mmCIF file of C-alpha atoms in Angstrom:
data_model
loop_
_atom_site.group_PDB
_atom_site.id
_atom_site.type_symbol
_atom_site.label_atom_id
_atom_site.label_comp_id
_atom_site.label_asym_id
_atom_site.label_seq_id
_atom_site.Cartn_x
_atom_site.Cartn_y
_atom_site.Cartn_z
ATOM 1 C CA MET E 1 193.756 16.632 41.065
ATOM 2 C CA PRO E 2 196.911 18.179 40.551
ATOM 3 C CA ASP E 3 199.244 17.521 43.897
ATOM 4 C CA ALA E 4 201.559 21.337 44.384
ATOM 5 C CA ALA E 5 203.816 19.659 45.962
ATOM 6 C CA TYR E 6 205.299 18.173 42.415
ATOM 7 C CA ASP E 7 205.113 21.520 40.712
ATOM 8 C CA ASP E 8 209.125 21.333 41.153
ATOM 9 C CA LEU E 9 209.040 18.455 39.058
ATOM 10 C CA ALA E 10 210.881 20.579 36.081
ATOM 11 C CA ASP E 11 214.365 19.993 33.864
ATOM 12 C CA GLU E 12 216.603 21.994 34.969
ATOM 13 C CA PRO E 13 218.323 24.209 32.550
ATOM 14 C CA TYR E 14 222.353 23.633 33.238
ATOM 15 C CA THR E 15 225.654 24.173 30.729
ATOM 16 C CA GLY E 16 228.453 22.039 31.700
ATOM 17 C CA LEU E 17 231.673 23.639 30.755
ATOM 18 C CA VAL E 18 232.223 23.346 27.240
ATOM 19 C CA THR E 19 236.193 23.063 26.598
ATOM 20 C CA ASP E 20 236.333 22.430 22.910
ATOM 21 C CA SER E 21 233.823 21.652 20.285
ATOM 22 C CA GLU E 22 233.961 21.589 16.768
ATOM 23 C CA VAL E 23 232.048 20.551 13.559
ATOM 24 C CA VAL E 24 233.185 17.278 12.409
ATOM 25 C CA TYR E 25 230.597 17.175 9.488
ATOM 26 C CA ARG E 26 228.213 19.687 8.105
ATOM 27 C CA GLY E 27 225.311 18.161 6.553
ATOM 28 C CA ARG E 28 222.936 19.540 3.779
ATOM 29 C CA VAL E 29 220.344 19.951 6.933
ATOM 30 C CA TRP E 30 221.891 19.706 9.964
ATOM 31 C CA ASP E 31 225.578 18.921 11.542
ATOM 32 C CA VAL E 32 227.255 16.572 14.011
ATOM 33 C CA ARG E 33 229.221 18.214 16.265
ATOM 34 C CA ARG E 34 231.812 16.953 18.858
ATOM 35 C CA ASP E 35 232.021 18.727 22.288
ATOM 36 C CA THR E 36 234.356 17.861 24.674
ATOM 37 C CA VAL E 37 232.719 18.450 28.462
ATOM 38 C CA ASP E 38 234.495 19.107 31.714
ATOM 39 C CA LEU E 39 231.808 18.065 34.480
ATOM 40 C CA GLY E 40 233.976 18.744 37.607
ATOM 41 C CA ASP E 41 234.402 15.061 38.805
ATOM 42 C CA SER E 42 235.121 13.912 34.602
ATOM 43 C CA THR E 43 235.587 15.215 31.243
ATOM 44 C CA VAL E 44 233.793 13.398 28.487
ATOM 45 C CA VAL E 45 233.544 14.204 24.849
ATOM 46 C CA ARG E 46 230.089 14.156 23.481
ATOM 47 C CA GLU E 47 229.020 13.925 19.703
ATOM 48 C CA TYR E 48 225.326 14.955 18.496
ATOM 49 C CA VAL E 49 223.225 16.419 15.882
ATOM 50 C CA ASP E 50 223.269 19.831 15.950
ATOM 51 C CA HIS E 51 219.276 20.245 15.526
ATOM 52 C CA THR E 52 217.400 23.819 14.095
ATOM 53 C CA GLY E 53 214.756 22.157 16.317
ATOM 54 C CA ALA E 54 211.086 21.847 14.961
ATOM 55 C CA VAL E 55 207.169 22.359 15.041
ATOM 56 C CA ALA E 56 204.610 20.393 14.641
ATOM 57 C CA VAL E 57 200.718 20.818 14.588
ATOM 58 C CA LEU E 58 197.702 19.094 15.712
ATOM 59 C CA ALA E 59 194.664 20.279 14.395
ATOM 60 C CA LEU E 60 191.521 19.308 15.022
ATOM 61 C CA ASP E 61 188.310 19.555 13.970
ATOM 62 C CA ASP E 62 184.490 20.150 15.660
ATOM 63 C CA GLU E 63 184.244 16.589 15.641
ATOM 64 C CA ASP E 64 187.446 15.809 17.562
ATOM 65 C CA ARG E 65 188.877 14.636 14.375
ATOM 66 C CA ALA E 66 192.929 14.935 14.063
ATOM 67 C CA LEU E 67 194.269 15.591 10.815
ATOM 68 C CA LEU E 68 197.617 13.343 10.137
ATOM 69 C CA ILE E 69 199.263 13.034 7.110
ATOM 70 C CA ARG E 70 201.185 9.963 5.612
ATOM 71 C CA GLN E 71 204.713 10.125 3.846
ATOM 72 C CA TYR E 72 207.466 8.310 3.032
ATOM 73 C CA ARG E 73 210.159 8.463 5.666
ATOM 74 C CA HIS E 74 213.743 7.115 4.446
ATOM 75 C CA PRO E 75 215.635 6.927 7.545
ATOM 76 C CA ILE E 76 212.571 4.256 8.721
ATOM 77 C CA ARG E 77 211.756 2.859 5.236
ATOM 78 C CA SER E 78 208.282 3.505 5.984
ATOM 79 C CA LYS E 79 205.187 5.450 4.944
ATOM 80 C CA ASP E 80 204.116 6.669 8.111
ATOM 81 C CA TRP E 81 201.521 8.499 10.031
ATOM 82 C CA GLU E 82 202.011 12.028 11.171
ATOM 83 C CA LEU E 83 201.166 15.159 11.987
ATOM 84 C CA PRO E 84 202.019 18.397 9.576
ATOM 85 C CA ALA E 85 205.289 19.346 10.946
ATOM 86 C CA GLY E 86 208.810 21.155 9.820
ATOM 87 C CA LEU E 87 211.640 22.744 10.977
ATOM 88 C CA LEU E 88 212.635 26.020 12.309
ATOM 89 C CA ASP E 89 214.519 26.460 9.768
ATOM 90 C CA LEU E 90 214.043 30.244 8.215
ATOM 91 C CA THR E 91 216.325 33.024 9.902
ATOM 92 C CA GLY E 92 214.065 35.073 11.968
ATOM 93 C CA GLU E 93 210.656 33.133 11.284
ATOM 94 C CA PRO E 94 208.645 32.709 14.998
ATOM 95 C CA PRO E 95 207.963 29.298 15.739
ATOM 96 C CA LEU E 96 203.932 30.238 15.453
ATOM 97 C CA GLU E 97 204.267 31.452 11.974
ATOM 98 C CA ALA E 98 206.503 28.385 10.981
ATOM 99 C CA ALA E 99 203.588 25.847 12.491
ATOM 100 C CA LYS E 100 201.119 28.347 10.178
ATOM 101 C CA ARG E 101 203.525 27.986 7.397
ATOM 102 C CA GLU E 102 203.493 23.925 7.761
ATOM 103 C CA LEU E 103 199.569 23.124 8.095
ATOM 104 C CA ALA E 104 199.081 25.224 4.863
ATOM 105 C CA GLU E 105 202.326 23.690 2.545
ATOM 106 C CA GLU E 106 201.603 19.819 3.652
ATOM 107 C CA ALA E 107 197.685 20.210 4.433
ATOM 108 C CA ASP E 108 196.039 22.931 2.583
ATOM 109 C CA MET E 109 194.709 24.427 5.919
ATOM 110 C CA VAL E 110 194.562 27.378 7.889
ATOM 111 C CA ALA E 111 193.261 27.486 11.664
ATOM 112 C CA ASP E 112 191.144 30.054 13.919
ATOM 113 C CA ARG E 113 192.529 29.229 17.177
ATOM 114 C CA TRP E 114 196.058 28.200 17.872
ATOM 115 C CA ASP E 115 197.756 26.898 21.715
ATOM 116 C CA VAL E 116 201.061 24.938 22.434
ATOM 117 C CA LEU E 117 200.420 21.839 23.206
ATOM 118 C CA VAL E 118 203.463 20.461 24.939
ATOM 119 C CA GLU E 119 207.072 20.532 23.638
ATOM 120 C CA PHE E 120 209.923 17.795 23.989
ATOM 121 C CA PHE E 121 213.106 16.923 23.469
ATOM 122 C CA SER E 122 213.233 14.077 20.533
ATOM 123 C CA SER E 123 216.051 12.459 21.920
ATOM 124 C CA PRO E 124 218.502 14.192 24.292
ATOM 125 C CA GLY E 125 221.148 11.559 24.415
ATOM 126 C CA GLY E 126 221.683 12.069 20.413
ATOM 127 C CA ASN E 127 220.772 15.484 19.226
ATOM 128 C CA ASN E 128 219.564 19.003 21.192
ATOM 129 C CA GLU E 129 216.250 19.179 18.914
ATOM 130 C CA VAL E 130 213.381 20.444 21.037
ATOM 131 C CA ILE E 131 209.944 20.046 19.036
ATOM 132 C CA ARG E 132 206.853 22.041 19.454
ATOM 133 C CA VAL E 133 203.693 20.943 19.267
ATOM 134 C CA TYR E 134 200.516 23.645 18.335
ATOM 135 C CA LEU E 135 197.406 22.823 19.068
ATOM 136 C CA ALA E 136 195.004 23.903 15.855
ATOM 137 C CA ARG E 137 191.102 24.499 16.278
ATOM 138 C CA GLY E 138 188.929 26.607 14.085
ATOM 139 C CA VAL E 139 190.394 24.408 11.216
ATOM 140 C CA ARG E 140 189.502 24.908 6.942
ATOM 141 C CA ALA E 141 190.742 24.751 4.161
ATOM 142 C CA ALA E 142 193.223 27.192 2.743
ATOM 143 C CA ASP E 143 192.793 29.557 -0.242
ATOM 144 C CA ASP E 144 195.245 28.298 -2.115
ATOM 145 C CA VAL E 145 196.639 24.417 -2.795
ATOM 146 C CA PHE E 146 200.144 24.300 -2.339
ATOM 147 C CA ALA E 147 202.466 22.767 -4.885
ATOM 148 C CA ARG E 148 204.686 19.594 -3.157
ATOM 149 C CA GLU E 149 207.817 18.228 -4.143
ATOM 150 C CA GLU E 150 209.731 15.152 -3.330
ATOM 151 C CA GLU E 151 208.302 13.540 -0.755
ATOM 152 C CA GLU E 152 205.510 15.384 0.020
ATOM 153 C CA ALA E 153 204.537 14.951 -3.701
ATOM 154 C CA ASP E 154 202.801 11.855 -2.279
ATOM 155 C CA ILE E 155 201.318 13.141 0.910
ATOM 156 C CA GLU E 156 197.949 11.449 1.954
ATOM 157 C CA VAL E 157 195.830 13.084 4.384
ATOM 158 C CA ARG E 158 192.747 11.726 6.373
ATOM 159 C CA TRP E 159 190.835 13.471 9.097
ATOM 160 C CA VAL E 160 190.731 10.344 12.157
ATOM 161 C CA PRO E 161 189.042 10.921 15.191
ATOM 162 C CA LEU E 162 191.481 11.532 18.034
ATOM 163 C CA GLU E 163 190.512 8.450 20.416
ATOM 164 C CA GLU E 164 191.209 6.359 17.222
ATOM 165 C CA VAL E 165 194.850 7.769 17.170
ATOM 166 C CA VAL E 166 195.652 6.930 20.503
ATOM 167 C CA ARG E 167 194.543 3.749 20.224
ATOM 168 C CA GLY E 168 196.847 3.004 17.128
ATOM 169 C CA VAL E 169 199.490 4.678 19.113
ATOM 170 C CA LEU E 170 198.759 2.066 22.036
ATOM 171 C CA GLU E 171 198.521 -1.275 20.423
ATOM 172 C CA ARG E 172 202.020 0.141 18.107
ATOM 173 C CA ARG E 173 200.636 0.304 14.974
ATOM 174 C CA LEU E 174 201.629 4.110 14.921
ATOM 175 C CA ARG E 175 204.876 4.896 15.890
ATOM 176 C CA ASN E 176 205.760 8.177 14.945
ATOM 177 C CA ALA E 177 206.870 10.307 18.012
ATOM 178 C CA PRO E 178 205.335 13.407 17.939
ATOM 179 C CA LEU E 179 202.010 11.987 17.038
ATOM 180 C CA GLY E 180 202.202 10.130 20.141
ATOM 181 C CA ILE E 181 202.950 12.270 22.281
ATOM 182 C CA ALA E 182 200.582 14.612 20.971
ATOM 183 C CA SER E 183 197.392 12.460 20.246
ATOM 184 C CA LEU E 184 197.964 11.513 24.078
ATOM 185 C CA ALA E 185 198.924 14.814 25.352
ATOM 186 C CA ALA E 186 195.283 16.061 23.218
ATOM 187 C CA VAL E 187 193.349 13.418 25.532
ATOM 188 C CA ALA E 188 194.840 14.535 28.667
ATOM 189 C CA ALA E 189 194.184 18.283 28.070
ATOM 190 C CA ARG E 190 190.883 17.771 27.381
ATOM 191 C CA GLU E 191 190.312 15.997 30.259
ATOM 192 C CA ASN E 192 191.248 19.144 32.439
ATOM 193 C CA GLY E 193 189.281 21.323 30.062
ATOM 194 C CA TYR E 194 192.656 22.431 28.005
ATOM 195 C CA ALA E 195 194.133 23.916 31.417
ATOM 196 C CA SER E 196 197.166 23.246 30.088
ATOM 197 C CA LEU E 197 197.563 24.768 27.180
ATOM 198 C CA GLY E 198 200.102 27.681 26.456
ATOM 199 C CA LYS E 199 200.015 30.977 24.953
ATOM 200 C CA ALA E 200 200.926 30.571 20.649
ATOM 201 C CA ASP E 201 203.304 33.087 20.617
ATOM 202 C CA GLU E 202 205.325 32.204 24.303
ATOM 203 C CA PRO E 203 208.741 31.809 23.920
ATOM 204 C CA LEU E 204 210.408 28.796 22.676
ATOM 205 C CA ARG E 205 213.671 27.955 24.843
ATOM 206 C CA ARG E 206 216.026 25.587 22.011
ATOM 207 C CA GLY E 207 218.089 24.137 24.990
ATOM 208 C CA SER E 208 221.772 24.433 23.311
ATOM 209 C CA TRP E 209 221.273 24.969 19.950
ATOM 210 C CA LEU E 210 222.856 28.138 19.555
ATOM 211 C CA THR E 211 225.799 27.247 16.975
ATOM 212 C CA ARG E 212 224.607 26.575 13.472
ATOM 213 C CA PRO E 213 223.602 30.420 11.734
ATOM 214 C CA LEU E 214 221.002 29.697 9.297
ATOM 215 C CA ALA E 215 220.941 30.946 5.790
#
């Protein structure tokens, strides 16, 4: 049973006094920014990836099978199993619409029910990315098939029992972070009757991501 004594266990928004900030590398997708921060007793300089944020989708069918995709990821030199996901890089696009778009584009699927499953900072010491994972249910094939290119051209789609996804994560065969966090969160949420799910259209607080304008 939940213990109300721990209800205050939450990340605390806090903004250090930034005395200087500059983009030291402007990338094709995201930038590297260098901030000088006055912490009161000390001043530190930190470089980090200035990220757009992202969404991912854990889609479950009526048999509690999760929809996984496999594609090539160059930085890790692997074809990893992961969730349909993408950047929040379209100006004015709500996170929910981005999630629906990614599910359709990467897996040719649509869903009737959407809820917020979990949110997390992917690497708080190195970037300001926040990822929101949606739980999608009532999943069915989309009317249109998306023409995929580059790494996405060879995407493989597979339905896997949720318990087998968790087993793969715990046995360290599946190492994609959003997949691992989402699958474990889904099992925990299912055990409490999905009472922890959030409304699909609730606002997404993106940490310090304020600096990169979107085209």
